[in-house]
XYZ file of C-alpha atoms in Angstrom:
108
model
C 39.428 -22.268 -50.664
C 38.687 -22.976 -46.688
C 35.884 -24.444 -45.635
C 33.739 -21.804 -43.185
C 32.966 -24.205 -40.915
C 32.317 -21.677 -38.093
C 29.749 -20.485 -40.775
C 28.056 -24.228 -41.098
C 28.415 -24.801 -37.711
C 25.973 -21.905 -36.663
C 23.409 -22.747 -39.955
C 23.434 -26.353 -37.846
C 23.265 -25.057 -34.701
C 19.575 -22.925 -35.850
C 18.404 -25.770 -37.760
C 18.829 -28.058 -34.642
C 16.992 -25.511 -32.535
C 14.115 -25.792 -34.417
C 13.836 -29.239 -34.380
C 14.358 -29.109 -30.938
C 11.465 -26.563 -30.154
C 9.388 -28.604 -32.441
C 10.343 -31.886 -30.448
C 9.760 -30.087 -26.438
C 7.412 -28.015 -27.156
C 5.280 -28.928 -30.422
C 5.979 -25.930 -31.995
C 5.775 -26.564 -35.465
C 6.637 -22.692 -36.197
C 10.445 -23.400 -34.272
C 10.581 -25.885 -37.012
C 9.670 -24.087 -39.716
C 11.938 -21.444 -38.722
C 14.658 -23.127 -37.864
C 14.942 -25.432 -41.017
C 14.233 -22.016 -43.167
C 16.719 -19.999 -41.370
C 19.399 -22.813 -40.673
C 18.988 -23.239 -44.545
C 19.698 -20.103 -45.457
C 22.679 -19.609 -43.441
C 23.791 -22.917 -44.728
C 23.675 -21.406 -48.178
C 25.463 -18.357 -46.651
C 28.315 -20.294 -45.637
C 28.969 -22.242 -48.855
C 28.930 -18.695 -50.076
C 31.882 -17.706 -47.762
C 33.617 -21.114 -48.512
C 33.418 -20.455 -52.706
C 34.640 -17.051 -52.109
C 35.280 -15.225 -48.938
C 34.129 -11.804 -50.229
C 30.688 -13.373 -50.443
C 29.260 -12.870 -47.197
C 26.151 -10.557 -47.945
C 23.769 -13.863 -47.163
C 24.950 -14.775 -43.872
C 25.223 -11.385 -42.868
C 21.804 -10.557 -43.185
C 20.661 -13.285 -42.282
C 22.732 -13.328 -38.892
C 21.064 -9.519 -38.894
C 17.689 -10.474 -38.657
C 17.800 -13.169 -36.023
C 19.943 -11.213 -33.909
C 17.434 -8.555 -34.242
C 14.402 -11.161 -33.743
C 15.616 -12.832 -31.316
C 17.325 -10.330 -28.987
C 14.228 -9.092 -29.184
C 12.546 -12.401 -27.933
C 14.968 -12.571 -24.978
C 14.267 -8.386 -24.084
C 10.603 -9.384 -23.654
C 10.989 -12.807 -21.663
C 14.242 -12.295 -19.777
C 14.750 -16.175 -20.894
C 18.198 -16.950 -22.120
C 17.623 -20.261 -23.488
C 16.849 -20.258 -26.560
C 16.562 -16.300 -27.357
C 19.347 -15.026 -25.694
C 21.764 -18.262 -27.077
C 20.941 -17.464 -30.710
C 20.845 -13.431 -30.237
C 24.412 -13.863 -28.606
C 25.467 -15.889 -31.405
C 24.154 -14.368 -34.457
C 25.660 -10.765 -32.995
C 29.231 -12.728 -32.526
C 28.283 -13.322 -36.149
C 27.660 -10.580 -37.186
C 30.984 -8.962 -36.093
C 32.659 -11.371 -37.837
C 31.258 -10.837 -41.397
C 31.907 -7.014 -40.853
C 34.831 -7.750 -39.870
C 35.687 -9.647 -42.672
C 33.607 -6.756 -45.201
C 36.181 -4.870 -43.398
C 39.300 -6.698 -44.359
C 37.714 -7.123 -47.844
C 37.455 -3.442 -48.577
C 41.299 -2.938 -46.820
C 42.471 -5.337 -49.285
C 41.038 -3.599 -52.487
C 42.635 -0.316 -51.462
């Protein structure tokens, strides 16, 4: 049983966004965010650490702030911090269907 830590790496890497939008800028929804999201993912990857199969959590997850924030960086053109987390929550995302991938390889 390996430890994901490219997994808790990125759930640290969200949270600490927030905090730092909330710290530059005041915005108490970055925080919010970030701390939900970063949890989340956090849960994700201890997920992926029990059991490698188990990576429905931080794929979704990964999903929706690729989505949300590629969006983000469409509309302002601004790469930090849109474009940052888009890029890495679609790197992200390729690897858990990657690794759904694998999974359903390995059952065959």
């Amino acid at each position: 049983m390996a430890i994901d830590y490219l997994a808790f790496g990125y759930a640290s890497l969200v949270a600490a966004g927030g905090v730092i939008g909330y710290v530059k800028a005041g915005s108490a929804a970055s925080l919010g965010m970030g701390l939900l999201f970063g949890s989340i993912l956090a849960f994700g990857a201890y997920q992926t650490t029990q059991n490698p199969s188990n990576y429905l959590v931080g794929l979704g997850t990964s999903a929706v702030l690729a989505g949300v924030m590629g969006s983000r960086f469409y509309n302002s053109g601004k790469f930090m911090p849109a474009g940052l987390v888009a890029a890495m929550s679609v790197m992200m995302v390729i690897r858990y269907v990657t690794r759904s991938l694998t999974a359903v390889e390995k059952t065959q």
